[in-house]
């Protein structure tokens, strides 16, 4: 679809070609096959407003992913722009080392503490979700050392988890290429099964509730495997995002929480995707009634306008830090950066004033979920799952009984490519299509999104029936 953007951000074909050539030569992209990218040329975005993006050739896209799950308040909000500009003029930078602070970081820490579950009220800032998780894992080590149990360095994590790419965050993530390419995890980690009912749950012939308990009780197997006095910490996303939007059965979180308490394991909730209203609650921990010891957050904290993240500690860890009797040797040059903190405050102000969390919970979230489920009769649609403004469509070769495509991932990619060509940005994780639109998406835009997704799924099914998907035999 070619819709001209509202102002002049269309580049000449020569200019687009020049940028693509420079990009191929000099720019390493995250999680990309660089050779394939260079051959095709990057899609170059030049403008964004509300829920739409425009590329350098003037094509418009409905952003069904809110960037990378982060643009809660939509693109181009003047209030956030103003906050950044004003703060850059007033206090372009100062650090929070050496007993210094500034109103922005202080106010933001207090605002975050208001929103998190009770007791989680001590905040350390960083620049990305990976760094926030790195901080959380370090603070867990700090806690166990302070408690006189320095051997409890093992971490329980999960298959299909995504916690980021620093050496520590990658160690506890559960996406295989992350170790195949970079060597063994640096943090001793035991990975348990993900609460992915549509996968192993069905294979085990279990109901979702039975499977939720089985998946949770893998903690006990991990404890056994590590040996006594080794496991100190568990890290988990309330809803696994990049692993395919895995929403645990109702029985899962209460059992995980119970087992962590019973075995005195610190629980880190990675709220980088599930935080700041995405599920219709401020945090995923509140949706599932989880009481973590540490929470990490990033993406929605600033709606992606500037990079910032936070690690929020509950009383156990906070007390250990407060009573350390010495300086805690951790912190980043940009911890609590005034500009990013000011943008985060403006972002939270918009979310609150416009009642966006309530909107996701009571209005646009339920509407989106209802419309998403109208796709369930389409060919190859196996499971549709979602909550709030998170949605996933898992495609399978056959639905009854469920049989995945072999190899995995080709169908998802084919459908995603159709969507992109038609002006909808979705993400494919294997054969699961993921949606996570901005909170300001209108009912009409949800209708447009669902219509474009439907069209892409039908086109993919057609390709498959015609044997036209490369590498995927009919
Ligand atoms: C994106 C993400 C991260 C990593 O955040 P970065 O800012 O990319 O370092 C960590 N955890 C989850 C759940 C994420 O989705």
mmCIF file of N, CA and C in Angstrom, residues 313-425:
data_model
loop_
_atom_site.group_PDB
_atom_site.id
_atom_site.type_symbol
_atom_site.label_atom_id
_atom_site.label_comp_id
_atom_site.label_asym_id
_atom_site.label_seq_id
_atom_site.Cartn_x
_atom_site.Cartn_y
_atom_site.Cartn_z
ATOM 1 N N UNK A 313 13.894 -3.418 43.595
ATOM 2 C CA UNK A 313 14.165 -4.417 44.627
ATOM 3 C C UNK A 313 13.129 -4.373 45.742
ATOM 4 N N UNK A 314 12.768 -5.548 46.212
ATOM 5 C CA UNK A 314 11.907 -5.677 47.382
ATOM 6 C C UNK A 314 12.751 -5.656 48.640
ATOM 7 N N UNK A 315 12.085 -5.820 49.822
ATOM 8 C CA UNK A 315 12.767 -5.602 51.093
ATOM 9 C C UNK A 315 13.998 -6.475 51.344
ATOM 10 N N UNK A 316 13.969 -7.732 50.914
ATOM 11 C CA UNK A 316 15.132 -8.598 51.213
ATOM 12 C C UNK A 316 16.408 -8.007 50.626
ATOM 13 N N UNK A 317 16.354 -7.737 49.322
ATOM 14 C CA UNK A 317 17.550 -7.257 48.640
ATOM 15 C C UNK A 317 17.835 -5.810 49.023
ATOM 16 N N UNK A 318 16.778 -5.003 49.103
ATOM 17 C CA UNK A 318 16.966 -3.588 49.450
ATOM 18 C C UNK A 318 17.630 -3.454 50.814
ATOM 19 N N UNK A 319 17.199 -4.262 51.788
ATOM 20 C CA UNK A 319 17.803 -4.174 53.121
ATOM 21 C C UNK A 319 19.271 -4.575 53.083
ATOM 22 N N UNK A 320 19.577 -5.596 52.291
ATOM 23 C CA UNK A 320 20.973 -6.028 52.186
ATOM 24 C C UNK A 320 21.833 -4.890 51.627
ATOM 25 N N UNK A 321 21.288 -4.155 50.653
ATOM 26 C CA UNK A 321 22.036 -3.040 50.066
ATOM 27 C C UNK A 321 22.168 -1.901 51.073
ATOM 28 N N UNK A 322 21.035 -1.569 51.711
ATOM 29 C CA UNK A 322 21.041 -0.437 52.647
ATOM 30 C C UNK A 322 21.958 -0.706 53.839
ATOM 31 N N UNK A 323 22.073 -1.968 54.221
ATOM 32 C CA UNK A 323 22.875 -2.309 55.398
ATOM 33 C C UNK A 323 24.234 -2.893 55.041
ATOM 34 N N UNK A 324 24.674 -2.646 53.817
ATOM 35 C CA UNK A 324 25.939 -3.255 53.385
ATOM 36 C C UNK A 324 27.123 -2.726 54.192
ATOM 37 N N UNK A 325 27.018 -1.516 54.689
ATOM 38 C CA UNK A 325 28.108 -0.941 55.464
ATOM 39 C C UNK A 325 29.285 -0.497 54.609
ATOM 40 N N UNK A 326 29.112 -0.595 53.329
ATOM 41 C CA UNK A 326 30.164 -0.148 52.411
ATOM 42 C C UNK A 326 29.496 0.195 51.087
ATOM 43 N N UNK A 327 30.263 0.786 50.168
ATOM 44 C CA UNK A 327 29.620 1.101 48.890
ATOM 45 C C UNK A 327 29.394 -0.183 48.092
ATOM 46 N N UNK A 328 28.272 -0.226 47.391
ATOM 47 C CA UNK A 328 27.982 -1.375 46.538
ATOM 48 C C UNK A 328 28.564 -1.062 45.164
ATOM 49 N N UNK A 329 29.476 -1.907 44.715
ATOM 50 C CA UNK A 329 30.286 -1.596 43.538
ATOM 51 C C UNK A 329 29.544 -1.926 42.253
ATOM 52 N N UNK A 330 28.491 -1.193 41.983
ATOM 53 C CA UNK A 330 27.711 -1.436 40.770
ATOM 54 C C UNK A 330 27.005 -0.152 40.351
ATOM 55 N N UNK A 331 26.906 0.112 39.060
ATOM 56 C CA UNK A 331 26.182 1.295 38.581
ATOM 57 C C UNK A 331 26.727 1.725 37.237
ATOM 58 N N UNK A 332 25.902 2.419 36.475
ATOM 59 C CA UNK A 332 26.266 2.804 35.118
ATOM 60 C C UNK A 332 26.401 4.321 35.002
ATOM 61 N N UNK A 333 27.244 4.765 34.105
ATOM 62 C CA UNK A 333 27.398 6.199 33.847
ATOM 63 C C UNK A 333 26.041 6.863 33.635
ATOM 64 N N UNK A 334 25.147 6.133 32.964
ATOM 65 C CA UNK A 334 23.844 6.717 32.615
ATOM 66 C C UNK A 334 22.712 6.244 33.522
ATOM 67 N N UNK A 335 23.039 5.658 34.685
ATOM 68 C CA UNK A 335 21.967 5.273 35.623
ATOM 69 C C UNK A 335 21.150 6.508 35.998
ATOM 70 N N UNK A 336 19.881 6.494 35.666
ATOM 71 C CA UNK A 336 19.005 7.614 36.024
ATOM 72 C C UNK A 336 19.289 8.879 35.235
ATOM 73 N N UNK A 337 19.784 8.753 34.027
ATOM 74 C CA UNK A 337 20.087 9.927 33.181
ATOM 75 C C UNK A 337 18.922 10.932 33.221
ATOM 76 N N UNK A 338 19.224 12.218 33.448
ATOM 77 C CA UNK A 338 18.123 13.189 33.603
ATOM 78 C C UNK A 338 17.168 13.241 32.409
ATOM 79 N N UNK A 339 17.698 13.156 31.198
ATOM 80 C CA UNK A 339 16.831 13.283 30.023
ATOM 81 C C UNK A 339 15.915 12.059 29.911
ATOM 82 N N UNK A 340 16.483 10.881 30.097
ATOM 83 C CA UNK A 340 15.641 9.684 29.972
ATOM 84 C C UNK A 340 14.637 9.616 31.118
ATOM 85 N N UNK A 341 15.066 10.041 32.311
ATOM 86 C CA UNK A 341 14.137 10.027 33.446
ATOM 87 C C UNK A 341 12.994 11.014 33.213
ATOM 88 N N UNK A 342 13.311 12.178 32.643
ATOM 89 C CA UNK A 342 12.261 13.172 32.364
ATOM 90 C C UNK A 342 11.277 12.638 31.326
ATOM 91 N N UNK A 343 11.794 11.936 30.326
ATOM 92 C CA UNK A 343 10.910 11.363 29.302
ATOM 93 C C UNK A 343 10.046 10.265 29.919
ATOM 94 N N UNK A 344 10.640 9.448 30.790
ATOM 95 C CA UNK A 344 9.857 8.402 31.459
ATOM 96 C C UNK A 344 8.740 9.020 32.294
ATOM 97 N N UNK A 345 9.062 10.104 33.005
ATOM 98 C CA UNK A 345 8.022 10.768 33.811
ATOM 99 C C UNK A 345 6.903 11.302 32.917
ATOM 100 N N UNK A 346 7.266 11.904 31.794
ATOM 101 C CA UNK A 346 6.246 12.423 30.869
ATOM 102 C C UNK A 346 5.418 11.273 30.293
ATOM 103 N N UNK A 347 6.067 10.164 30.019
ATOM 104 C CA UNK A 347 5.375 8.983 29.487
ATOM 105 C C UNK A 347 4.365 8.453 30.507
ATOM 106 N N UNK A 348 4.793 8.342 31.778
ATOM 107 C CA UNK A 348 3.878 7.850 32.814
ATOM 108 C C UNK A 348 2.718 8.820 33.007
ATOM 109 N N UNK A 349 3.034 10.117 32.879
ATOM 110 C CA UNK A 349 2.004 11.154 32.989
ATOM 111 C C UNK A 349 0.933 10.954 31.901
ATOM 112 N N UNK A 350 1.356 10.717 30.676
ATOM 113 C CA UNK A 350 0.410 10.494 29.570
ATOM 114 C C UNK A 350 -0.411 9.224 29.839
ATOM 115 N N UNK A 351 0.274 8.147 30.233
ATOM 116 C CA UNK A 351 -0.424 6.873 30.478
ATOM 117 C C UNK A 351 -1.503 7.072 31.547
ATOM 118 N N UNK A 352 -1.156 7.821 32.592
ATOM 119 C CA UNK A 352 -2.125 8.029 33.680
ATOM 120 C C UNK A 352 -3.245 8.966 33.278
ATOM 121 N N UNK A 353 -2.882 10.099 32.689
ATOM 122 C CA UNK A 353 -3.894 11.100 32.367
ATOM 123 C C UNK A 353 -4.912 10.555 31.362
ATOM 124 N N UNK A 354 -4.423 9.785 30.416
ATOM 125 C CA UNK A 354 -5.326 9.237 29.392
ATOM 126 C C UNK A 354 -5.923 7.896 29.806
ATOM 127 N N UNK A 355 -5.602 7.454 30.998
ATOM 128 C CA UNK A 355 -6.165 6.198 31.512
ATOM 129 C C UNK A 355 -5.853 5.018 30.601
ATOM 130 N N UNK A 356 -4.622 4.969 30.093
ATOM 131 C CA UNK A 356 -4.315 3.958 29.069
ATOM 132 C C UNK A 356 -4.273 2.536 29.630
ATOM 133 N N UNK A 357 -3.856 2.388 30.887
ATOM 134 C CA UNK A 357 -3.835 1.031 31.455
ATOM 135 C C UNK A 357 -5.276 0.518 31.574
ATOM 136 N N UNK A 358 -6.161 1.386 32.032
ATOM 137 C CA UNK A 358 -7.579 1.014 32.150
ATOM 138 C C UNK A 358 -8.177 0.777 30.755
ATOM 139 N N UNK A 359 -7.741 1.590 29.812
ATOM 140 C CA UNK A 359 -8.227 1.408 28.429
ATOM 141 C C UNK A 359 -7.848 0.014 27.920
ATOM 142 N N UNK A 360 -6.618 -0.407 28.199
ATOM 143 C CA UNK A 360 -6.184 -1.731 27.764
ATOM 144 C C UNK A 360 -6.987 -2.808 28.518
ATOM 145 N N UNK A 361 -7.246 -2.570 29.792
ATOM 146 C CA UNK A 361 -7.947 -3.585 30.591
ATOM 147 C C UNK A 361 -9.426 -3.709 30.212
ATOM 148 N N UNK A 362 -10.085 -2.540 29.987
ATOM 149 C CA UNK A 362 -11.551 -2.562 29.917
ATOM 150 C C UNK A 362 -12.116 -2.333 28.522
ATOM 151 N N UNK A 363 -11.346 -1.747 27.639
ATOM 152 C CA UNK A 363 -11.935 -1.301 26.377
ATOM 153 C C UNK A 363 -11.172 -1.877 25.176
ATOM 154 N N UNK A 364 -10.021 -1.301 24.864
ATOM 155 C CA UNK A 364 -9.369 -1.698 23.619
ATOM 156 C C UNK A 364 -8.747 -3.097 23.722
ATOM 157 N N UNK A 365 -8.314 -3.465 24.921
ATOM 158 C CA UNK A 365 -7.741 -4.814 25.110
ATOM 159 C C UNK A 365 -8.778 -5.891 24.813
ATOM 160 N N UNK A 366 -9.927 -5.854 25.516
ATOM 161 C CA UNK A 366 -10.971 -6.852 25.237
ATOM 162 C C UNK A 366 -11.434 -6.836 23.772
ATOM 163 N N UNK A 367 -11.510 -5.631 23.186
ATOM 164 C CA UNK A 367 -11.939 -5.553 21.780
ATOM 165 C C UNK A 367 -10.919 -6.233 20.865
ATOM 166 N N UNK A 368 -9.650 -5.940 21.123
ATOM 167 C CA UNK A 368 -8.568 -6.553 20.347
ATOM 168 C C UNK A 368 -8.601 -8.081 20.494
ATOM 169 N N UNK A 369 -8.796 -8.565 21.721
ATOM 170 C CA UNK A 369 -8.816 -10.020 21.951
ATOM 171 C C UNK A 369 -9.979 -10.674 21.200
ATOM 172 N N UNK A 370 -11.127 -9.996 21.241
ATOM 173 C CA UNK A 370 -12.316 -10.534 20.577
ATOM 174 C C UNK A 370 -12.108 -10.586 19.056
ATOM 175 N N UNK A 371 -11.560 -9.521 18.518
ATOM 176 C CA UNK A 371 -11.343 -9.478 17.075
ATOM 177 C C UNK A 371 -10.271 -10.478 16.642
ATOM 178 N N UNK A 372 -9.226 -10.593 17.462
ATOM 179 C CA UNK A 372 -8.145 -11.536 17.167
ATOM 180 C C UNK A 372 -8.707 -12.949 17.028
ATOM 181 N N UNK A 373 -9.664 -13.273 17.895
ATOM 182 C CA UNK A 373 -10.214 -14.633 17.892
ATOM 183 C C UNK A 373 -11.122 -14.910 16.689
ATOM 184 N N UNK A 374 -11.480 -13.856 15.950
ATOM 185 C CA UNK A 374 -12.239 -14.107 14.712
ATOM 186 C C UNK A 374 -11.348 -14.765 13.658
ATOM 187 N N UNK A 375 -10.038 -14.798 13.893
ATOM 188 C CA UNK A 375 -9.131 -15.440 12.937
ATOM 189 C C UNK A 375 -9.058 -16.946 13.148
ATOM 190 N N UNK A 376 -9.746 -17.439 14.184
ATOM 191 C CA UNK A 376 -9.496 -18.830 14.582
ATOM 192 C C UNK A 376 -10.005 -19.852 13.567
ATOM 193 N N UNK A 377 -10.950 -19.486 12.710
ATOM 194 C CA UNK A 377 -11.391 -20.477 11.729
ATOM 195 C C UNK A 377 -10.510 -20.588 10.493
ATOM 196 N N UNK A 378 -9.534 -19.714 10.362
ATOM 197 C CA UNK A 378 -8.746 -19.687 9.121
ATOM 198 C C UNK A 378 -7.853 -20.918 9.003
ATOM 199 N N UNK A 379 -7.503 -21.288 7.754
ATOM 200 C CA UNK A 379 -6.638 -22.452 7.566
ATOM 201 C C UNK A 379 -5.314 -22.292 8.328
ATOM 202 N N UNK A 380 -4.903 -23.365 8.997
ATOM 203 C CA UNK A 380 -3.616 -23.451 9.695
ATOM 204 C C UNK A 380 -3.552 -22.654 10.997
ATOM 205 N N UNK A 381 -4.633 -22.024 11.390
ATOM 206 C CA UNK A 381 -4.595 -21.316 12.674
ATOM 207 C C UNK A 381 -4.842 -22.332 13.780
ATOM 208 N N UNK A 382 -3.805 -22.599 14.561
ATOM 209 C CA UNK A 382 -3.885 -23.606 15.616
ATOM 210 C C UNK A 382 -4.399 -23.022 16.909
ATOM 211 N N UNK A 383 -3.612 -22.158 17.509
ATOM 212 C CA UNK A 383 -4.035 -21.545 18.770
ATOM 213 C C UNK A 383 -3.923 -20.035 18.662
ATOM 214 N N UNK A 384 -4.928 -19.365 19.233
ATOM 215 C CA UNK A 384 -4.850 -17.914 19.391
ATOM 216 C C UNK A 384 -4.785 -17.642 20.873
ATOM 217 N N UNK A 385 -3.778 -16.894 21.295
ATOM 218 C CA UNK A 385 -3.677 -16.573 22.721
ATOM 219 C C UNK A 385 -3.363 -15.098 22.888
ATOM 220 N N UNK A 386 -3.687 -14.584 24.042
ATOM 221 C CA UNK A 386 -3.390 -13.183 24.266
ATOM 222 C C UNK A 386 -4.068 -12.673 25.512
ATOM 223 N N UNK A 387 -3.594 -11.524 25.959
ATOM 224 C CA UNK A 387 -4.222 -10.812 27.067
ATOM 225 C C UNK A 387 -3.879 -9.341 26.878
ATOM 226 N N UNK A 388 -4.802 -8.473 27.234
ATOM 227 C CA UNK A 388 -4.554 -7.040 27.065
ATOM 228 C C UNK A 388 -4.260 -6.733 25.614
ATOM 229 N N UNK A 389 -3.162 -6.018 25.365
ATOM 230 C CA UNK A 389 -2.763 -5.762 23.982
ATOM 231 C C UNK A 389 -1.563 -6.613 23.593
ATOM 232 N N UNK A 390 -1.591 -7.873 23.998
ATOM 233 C CA UNK A 390 -0.639 -8.868 23.533
ATOM 234 C C UNK A 390 -1.439 -9.941 22.839
ATOM 235 N N UNK A 391 -0.998 -10.319 21.628
ATOM 236 C CA UNK A 391 -1.726 -11.359 20.922
ATOM 237 C C UNK A 391 -0.782 -12.242 20.132
ATOM 238 N N UNK A 392 -1.148 -13.524 20.003
ATOM 239 C CA UNK A 392 -0.347 -14.448 19.206
ATOM 240 C C UNK A 392 -1.266 -15.359 18.429
ATOM 241 N N UNK A 393 -0.840 -15.652 17.212
ATOM 242 C CA UNK A 393 -1.553 -16.586 16.344
ATOM 243 C C UNK A 393 -0.556 -17.680 15.992
ATOM 244 N N UNK A 394 -0.761 -18.881 16.516
ATOM 245 C CA UNK A 394 0.188 -19.954 16.218
ATOM 246 C C UNK A 394 -0.327 -20.778 15.048
ATOM 247 N N UNK A 395 0.488 -20.854 14.003
ATOM 248 C CA UNK A 395 0.103 -21.575 12.788
ATOM 249 C C UNK A 395 0.661 -22.990 12.835
ATOM 250 N N UNK A 396 -0.151 -23.934 12.415
ATOM 251 C CA UNK A 396 0.266 -25.340 12.420
ATOM 252 C C UNK A 396 -0.128 -25.989 11.098
ATOM 253 N N UNK A 397 0.519 -27.110 10.837
ATOM 254 C CA UNK A 397 0.206 -27.811 9.601
ATOM 255 C C UNK A 397 -1.217 -28.350 9.654
ATOM 256 N N UNK A 398 -1.523 -29.050 10.747
ATOM 257 C CA UNK A 398 -2.886 -29.537 10.961
ATOM 258 C C UNK A 398 -3.321 -29.216 12.380
ATOM 259 N N UNK A 399 -4.596 -28.895 12.508
ATOM 260 C CA UNK A 399 -5.054 -28.479 13.830
ATOM 261 C C UNK A 399 -5.570 -29.650 14.672
ATOM 262 N N UNK A 400 -6.186 -30.645 14.046
ATOM 263 C CA UNK A 400 -6.786 -31.763 14.792
ATOM 264 C C UNK A 400 -6.373 -33.101 14.213
ATOM 265 N N UNK A 401 -5.484 -33.842 14.788
ATOM 266 C CA UNK A 401 -4.702 -33.433 15.961
ATOM 267 C C UNK A 401 -3.631 -32.431 15.550
ATOM 268 N N UNK A 402 -3.174 -31.662 16.533
ATOM 269 C CA UNK A 402 -2.224 -30.604 16.238
ATOM 270 C C UNK A 402 -0.904 -31.167 15.714
ATOM 271 N N UNK A 403 -0.508 -30.701 14.540
ATOM 272 C CA UNK A 403 0.779 -31.103 13.970
ATOM 273 C C UNK A 403 1.495 -29.864 13.486
ATOM 274 N N UNK A 404 2.701 -29.646 13.990
ATOM 275 C CA UNK A 404 3.458 -28.451 13.594
ATOM 276 C C UNK A 404 3.969 -28.587 12.167
ATOM 277 N N UNK A 405 4.296 -27.469 11.563
ATOM 278 C CA UNK A 405 4.988 -27.497 10.275
ATOM 279 C C UNK A 405 6.402 -28.044 10.478
ATOM 280 N N UNK A 406 6.937 -28.657 9.439
ATOM 281 C CA UNK A 406 8.298 -29.163 9.504
ATOM 282 C C UNK A 406 9.009 -28.813 8.198
ATOM 283 N N UNK A 407 10.059 -28.023 8.207
ATOM 284 C CA UNK A 407 10.652 -27.393 9.388
ATOM 285 C C UNK A 407 9.798 -26.233 9.910
ATOM 286 N N UNK A 408 10.034 -25.897 11.168
ATOM 287 C CA UNK A 408 9.348 -24.774 11.800
ATOM 288 C C UNK A 408 9.857 -23.454 11.231
ATOM 289 N N UNK A 409 8.992 -22.489 11.188
ATOM 290 C CA UNK A 409 9.451 -21.122 10.937
ATOM 291 C C UNK A 409 9.240 -20.600 9.527
ATOM 292 N N UNK A 410 9.166 -21.521 8.545
ATOM 293 C CA UNK A 410 9.020 -21.039 7.160
ATOM 294 C C UNK A 410 7.640 -20.428 6.930
ATOM 295 N N UNK A 411 6.636 -21.080 7.474
ATOM 296 C CA UNK A 411 5.264 -20.592 7.300
ATOM 297 C C UNK A 411 5.093 -19.234 7.996
ATOM 298 N N UNK A 412 5.616 -19.148 9.222
ATOM 299 C CA UNK A 412 5.516 -17.882 9.964
ATOM 300 C C UNK A 412 6.139 -16.739 9.174
ATOM 301 N N UNK A 413 7.304 -17.021 8.600
ATOM 302 C CA UNK A 413 8.011 -16.005 7.830
ATOM 303 C C UNK A 413 7.224 -15.608 6.578
ATOM 304 N N UNK A 414 6.638 -16.618 5.912
ATOM 305 C CA UNK A 414 5.878 -16.333 4.689
ATOM 306 C C UNK A 414 4.696 -15.412 5.009
ATOM 307 N N UNK A 415 3.995 -15.718 6.098
ATOM 308 C CA UNK A 415 2.832 -14.894 6.469
ATOM 309 C C UNK A 415 3.288 -13.498 6.886
ATOM 310 N N UNK A 416 4.359 -13.463 7.662
ATOM 311 C CA UNK A 416 4.874 -12.153 8.075
ATOM 312 C C UNK A 416 5.241 -11.306 6.860
ATOM 313 N N UNK A 417 5.869 -11.927 5.856
ATOM 314 C CA UNK A 417 6.262 -11.167 4.667
ATOM 315 C C UNK A 417 5.046 -10.651 3.898
ATOM 316 N N UNK A 418 4.001 -11.460 3.836
ATOM 317 C CA UNK A 418 2.764 -10.968 3.213
ATOM 318 C C UNK A 418 2.223 -9.773 3.989
ATOM 319 N N UNK A 419 2.243 -9.871 5.313
ATOM 320 C CA UNK A 419 1.725 -8.767 6.128
ATOM 321 C C UNK A 419 2.522 -7.494 5.850
ATOM 322 N N UNK A 420 3.846 -7.608 5.861
ATOM 323 C CA UNK A 420 4.681 -6.424 5.621
ATOM 324 C C UNK A 420 4.364 -5.820 4.247
ATOM 325 N N UNK A 421 4.239 -6.694 3.247
ATOM 326 C CA UNK A 421 3.964 -6.200 1.893
ATOM 327 C C UNK A 421 2.620 -5.475 1.838
ATOM 328 N N UNK A 422 1.682 -5.903 2.692
ATOM 329 C CA UNK A 422 0.360 -5.267 2.703
ATOM 330 C C UNK A 422 0.258 -4.110 3.681
ATOM 331 N N UNK A 423 1.362 -3.789 4.381
ATOM 332 C CA UNK A 423 1.336 -2.619 5.258
ATOM 333 C C UNK A 423 0.991 -2.913 6.700
ATOM 334 N N UNK A 424 1.267 -4.149 7.159
ATOM 335 C CA UNK A 424 1.090 -4.448 8.591
ATOM 336 C C UNK A 424 2.388 -5.031 9.128
ATOM 337 N N UNK A 425 2.875 -4.474 10.228
ATOM 338 C CA UNK A 425 4.060 -5.048 10.863
ATOM 339 C C UNK A 425 3.630 -6.006 11.965
#
